[in-house]
XYZ file of C-alpha atoms in Angstrom:
329
model
C -90.253 4.138 15.374
C -93.067 6.193 13.880
C -90.970 9.351 13.503
C -92.804 12.357 12.054
C -89.669 14.202 10.898
C -89.555 12.617 7.402
C -86.844 10.148 8.431
C -88.365 7.402 6.276
C -88.549 9.496 3.095
C -84.983 10.780 3.606
C -83.611 7.242 4.053
C -85.508 6.012 0.987
C -83.854 8.788 -0.983
C -80.479 7.070 -0.685
C -81.735 4.120 -2.757
C -78.935 1.832 -1.573
C -79.029 -1.936 -1.130
C -76.778 -1.473 1.898
C -79.591 0.269 3.790
C -82.495 -1.740 5.173
C -85.230 0.583 6.406
C -87.790 -0.799 8.843
C -90.923 1.301 9.329
C -92.914 0.610 12.491
C -95.348 2.203 14.905
C -94.023 4.252 17.809
C -93.338 1.780 20.615
C -90.115 3.193 22.040
C -86.387 3.016 21.383
C -85.678 -0.355 23.010
C -88.506 -1.970 21.057
C -87.150 -0.527 17.805
C -83.644 -1.787 18.559
C -85.019 -5.283 19.194
C -86.963 -5.276 15.916
C -83.760 -4.395 14.056
C -81.681 -6.823 16.127
C -83.889 -9.710 14.993
C -82.661 -9.072 11.434
C -78.965 -8.797 12.331
C -76.827 -11.703 11.065
C -73.374 -10.150 11.498
C -71.017 -10.843 14.396
C -71.312 -7.260 15.631
C -73.947 -4.515 15.530
C -73.953 -0.864 16.498
C -76.427 1.727 17.744
C -76.397 5.415 16.823
C -78.992 7.821 18.221
C -80.785 10.112 15.798
C -79.276 13.241 17.363
C -75.701 12.046 16.933
C -72.908 12.275 14.352
C -70.021 9.830 14.004
C -66.612 10.346 12.434
C -65.890 8.378 9.246
C -63.162 6.392 11.035
C -65.147 5.718 14.228
C -65.989 2.083 13.492
C -62.477 1.160 12.407
C -61.046 2.677 15.578
C -63.338 0.602 17.793
C -63.133 -2.922 16.401
C -59.649 -3.823 17.683
C -60.840 -3.580 21.307
C -63.018 -6.665 20.820
C -59.790 -8.684 20.604
C -59.402 -8.298 24.374
C -60.756 -10.989 26.686
C -64.544 -11.024 27.327
C -65.306 -7.617 25.809
C -69.026 -7.483 25.083
C -69.312 -3.835 24.023
C -67.158 -0.910 22.912
C -68.204 2.726 23.253
C -66.964 5.885 21.541
C -65.665 9.149 22.982
C -68.576 11.569 22.901
C -68.440 15.352 22.654
C -71.171 17.987 22.459
C -71.996 19.061 18.924
C -71.559 22.826 18.324
C -72.341 24.125 21.850
C -73.937 27.574 21.609
C -76.294 28.399 24.486
C -75.233 28.410 28.130
C -76.899 25.055 28.876
C -75.040 23.472 25.970
C -71.718 25.013 26.998
C -72.083 23.706 30.553
C -72.802 20.227 29.205
C -69.808 20.575 26.886
C -67.631 20.709 30.016
C -69.577 17.884 31.611
C -69.057 15.604 28.607
C -65.316 16.292 28.575
C -65.068 15.243 32.212
C -67.288 12.189 31.549
C -65.039 11.068 28.693
C -62.006 11.299 30.977
C -63.690 9.351 33.789
C -64.878 6.679 31.323
C -61.330 6.210 30.109
C -60.141 5.721 33.696
C -62.890 3.160 34.310
C -62.074 1.391 31.054
C -58.433 1.095 32.115
C -59.378 -0.807 35.285
C -62.284 -2.738 33.718
C -65.074 -1.025 35.670
C -66.832 0.802 32.796
C -70.589 0.233 32.956
C -72.048 2.601 30.341
C -73.112 1.898 26.734
C -74.503 5.240 25.465
C -76.603 5.524 22.333
C -74.272 7.946 20.578
C -72.244 5.047 19.178
C -71.816 1.715 20.898
C -70.860 -1.580 19.274
C -71.978 -4.931 20.685
C -71.287 -8.595 20.089
C -74.517 -9.804 18.518
C -74.521 -13.290 20.030
C -74.242 -12.004 23.594
C -77.090 -9.506 23.319
C -79.332 -12.007 21.536
C -78.628 -14.531 24.290
C -79.825 -11.874 26.749
C -83.101 -11.631 24.837
C -82.302 -8.171 23.509
C -82.895 -4.856 25.264
C -85.291 -4.248 28.154
C -88.349 -2.568 26.603
C -89.757 -1.505 29.987
C -86.732 0.512 31.012
C -86.187 4.290 31.029
C -82.486 3.839 30.238
C -82.141 0.679 28.201
C -78.536 1.575 27.377
C -77.556 1.556 31.047
C -79.554 -1.601 31.720
C -77.799 -3.581 28.985
C -74.439 -2.337 30.281
C -75.259 -3.466 33.818
C -76.387 -6.814 32.429
C -73.114 -7.220 30.548
C -71.189 -6.509 33.749
C -73.426 -8.820 35.780
C -72.650 -11.721 33.449
C -68.920 -11.044 33.496
C -68.402 -9.142 30.246
C -66.212 -6.044 29.961
C -66.914 -2.722 28.256
C -64.179 -0.627 26.649
C -63.934 2.932 25.320
C -62.183 3.722 22.037
C -60.701 7.136 22.760
C -59.831 7.763 19.105
C -63.397 7.071 17.992
C -64.855 10.573 18.167
C -68.613 11.112 18.054
C -70.826 14.140 18.602
C -74.263 14.493 20.125
C -76.881 17.201 20.484
C -77.747 18.111 24.074
C -80.741 19.880 25.664
C -80.561 23.646 25.163
C -83.157 24.659 27.755
C -83.831 24.191 31.456
C -86.895 22.035 30.755
C -85.102 19.837 28.230
C -82.163 19.270 30.577
C -84.505 18.662 33.501
C -86.520 15.969 31.693
C -83.411 14.238 30.379
C -81.598 14.119 33.713
C -84.643 12.993 35.681
C -84.999 10.123 33.203
C -81.284 9.295 33.399
C -81.152 9.397 37.194
C -84.370 7.433 37.628
C -82.928 4.882 35.239
C -79.757 4.709 37.308
C -81.675 4.213 40.567
C -83.954 1.581 39.030
C -81.160 -0.400 37.392
C -78.889 -0.145 40.427
C -81.669 -1.750 42.437
C -82.300 -4.311 39.684
C -78.654 -5.399 39.814
C -78.129 -4.873 43.534
C -76.421 -8.265 43.678
C -73.366 -6.493 42.224
C -72.807 -4.573 45.490
C -69.632 -5.835 47.200
C -69.681 -8.912 44.976
C -66.312 -10.680 45.071
C -67.377 -12.612 41.995
C -67.376 -9.364 39.985
C -63.949 -8.287 41.167
C -62.965 -4.628 41.325
C -66.230 -3.602 39.674
C -68.383 -5.168 42.379
C -66.114 -4.427 45.327
C -65.235 -0.828 44.394
C -67.014 0.785 41.416
C -70.633 -0.074 42.251
C -70.368 0.975 45.940
C -68.451 4.112 44.895
C -71.206 5.134 42.475
C -73.830 4.813 45.175
C -71.677 6.514 47.821
C -70.994 9.457 45.505
C -74.700 10.089 44.950
C -75.362 9.772 48.691
C -72.579 12.222 49.630
C -73.671 14.747 46.996
C -77.213 14.754 48.359
C -75.991 14.836 51.996
C -73.705 17.806 51.274
C -76.562 19.690 49.675
C -78.875 18.975 52.624
C -76.256 20.138 55.150
C -75.495 23.286 53.152
C -79.208 24.053 52.879
C -79.551 23.593 56.635
C -76.686 26.027 57.331
C -78.100 28.648 54.954
C -81.571 28.273 56.489
C -80.137 28.547 60.009
C -78.199 31.698 59.093
C -81.278 33.268 57.494
C -83.425 32.360 60.515
C -80.952 33.990 62.921
C -80.751 37.051 60.688
C -84.540 37.441 60.716
C -84.624 37.109 64.518
C -81.909 39.737 64.819
C -83.741 41.986 62.380
C -86.933 41.737 64.438
C -85.067 42.444 67.701
C -83.634 45.636 66.187
C -87.107 46.685 65.017
C -86.283 45.972 61.372
C -83.345 48.359 61.331
C -81.194 46.462 58.825
C -78.143 48.697 59.398
C -77.919 47.733 63.092
C -79.175 44.181 62.682
C -76.519 43.237 60.191
C -73.140 44.911 59.924
C -70.565 43.872 57.390
C -67.620 42.327 59.270
C -64.186 43.918 59.073
C -61.398 42.005 57.356
C -59.913 41.130 60.749
C -63.254 39.834 62.033
C -63.776 37.878 58.814
C -60.386 36.177 59.045
C -60.899 35.199 62.695
C -64.349 33.789 61.936
C -63.174 31.539 59.115
C -63.676 27.887 59.946
C -60.604 26.057 58.622
C -62.400 22.718 58.958
C -64.724 23.944 56.200
C -62.461 26.274 54.204
C -59.499 23.885 53.887
C -61.466 20.982 52.300
C -63.217 23.465 49.979
C -59.919 24.923 48.772
C -58.372 21.483 48.291
C -61.487 20.306 46.424
C -61.379 23.360 44.170
C -57.700 22.850 43.341
C -58.310 19.159 42.679
C -61.303 19.990 40.462
C -59.254 22.377 38.310
C -56.466 19.797 38.057
C -58.884 17.087 36.895
C -60.653 19.426 34.451
C -57.280 20.388 32.990
C -56.294 16.730 32.583
C -59.694 15.981 31.048
C -59.307 18.779 28.491
C -55.874 17.533 27.495
C -57.210 13.985 27.202
C -60.119 15.100 24.982
C -57.822 17.378 22.967
C -59.979 20.377 23.870
C -58.939 23.926 24.709
C -60.183 25.746 27.791
C -63.077 27.958 26.735
C -66.463 29.237 27.892
C -65.190 30.798 31.171
C -68.673 31.818 32.351
C -69.958 28.296 31.721
C -67.028 26.937 33.739
C -67.873 29.186 36.697
C -71.528 28.106 36.563
C -70.501 24.475 36.151
C -68.423 24.588 39.322
C -70.726 26.763 41.456
C -74.377 26.514 40.370
C -74.630 23.335 38.315
C -73.782 20.924 41.173
C -76.801 22.213 43.123
C -79.028 21.712 40.087
C -77.768 18.140 39.740
C -78.617 17.491 43.386
C -82.168 18.708 42.753
C -82.285 16.344 39.772
C -81.207 13.462 42.009
C -83.696 14.340 44.755
C -86.534 14.612 42.243
C -85.577 11.318 40.598
C -85.364 9.610 43.987
C -88.760 10.994 45.021
C -90.359 9.819 41.780
C -88.860 6.353 42.134
C -89.939 5.967 45.758
C -93.450 7.188 44.934
C -93.500 4.928 41.866
C -94.450 7.784 39.567
C -95.114 6.850 35.949
C -91.917 6.385 33.986
C -91.852 8.449 30.821
C -89.418 10.219 28.504
């Protein structure tokens, strides 16, 4: 795809008849996949992103899942490759949880993701679809939604381990997530016929509405929390002005007794339950992914700060989609 990182010369260096290199101008990932797909004659084909590494047994551990009824694609279990910086460590936790949730969805046939790290497809099905959507920000999600729309299942091979590089800066993470979330919003609208569709079973009646409801509740929670913080700050400023900017009199730290009596159990109880549930799920996810608990600071940030950042990502993506801003990587 017109790469300038010497990919072509490196591939030519292998000098193997098993490798067919196609050089082309830069026209985007989906376009490149379609060019290669036109040359595929095998029953199956796979996609591996350039920033990813697969285990030597990954393919063998995936193929048996195609024996199940109407499986159109099989994905691998993806982990973050050598997380070092704080952004990478936070995403390391995120990917562990994602792998666990994908396994749960795979178990009940509601998986709708075919990531580029390593996904295998049945060639005939994708060719019948006309290949990948070249005008889509997230062609991997679009093809997954199309598979589900036409009644095909997607499975995850949990013993097929792959690794991917993730953004290591605020800007890199920002650009990636805005693209991902815009792609989700666009493709959800494109396949809106899946909502509450009895024809698509549990996926249409439960998974698709749940995905949308989750995003809505996350944004609503953030808006309500922002409102409460703004209201508290506004009242504090008014109090500060009334006491002629004497901060000692305008705001006194409450005693422990006052603090306990002011606690709102309607808010505290759900927060505590949610926190306990979150730790339980994260623990199960780590066991599932065969990962040890590590990066304690990243875990604290993941639970406290990162959710707010994700909400900002969603709000920005929603704003860009509604304003029809130019779609770009």
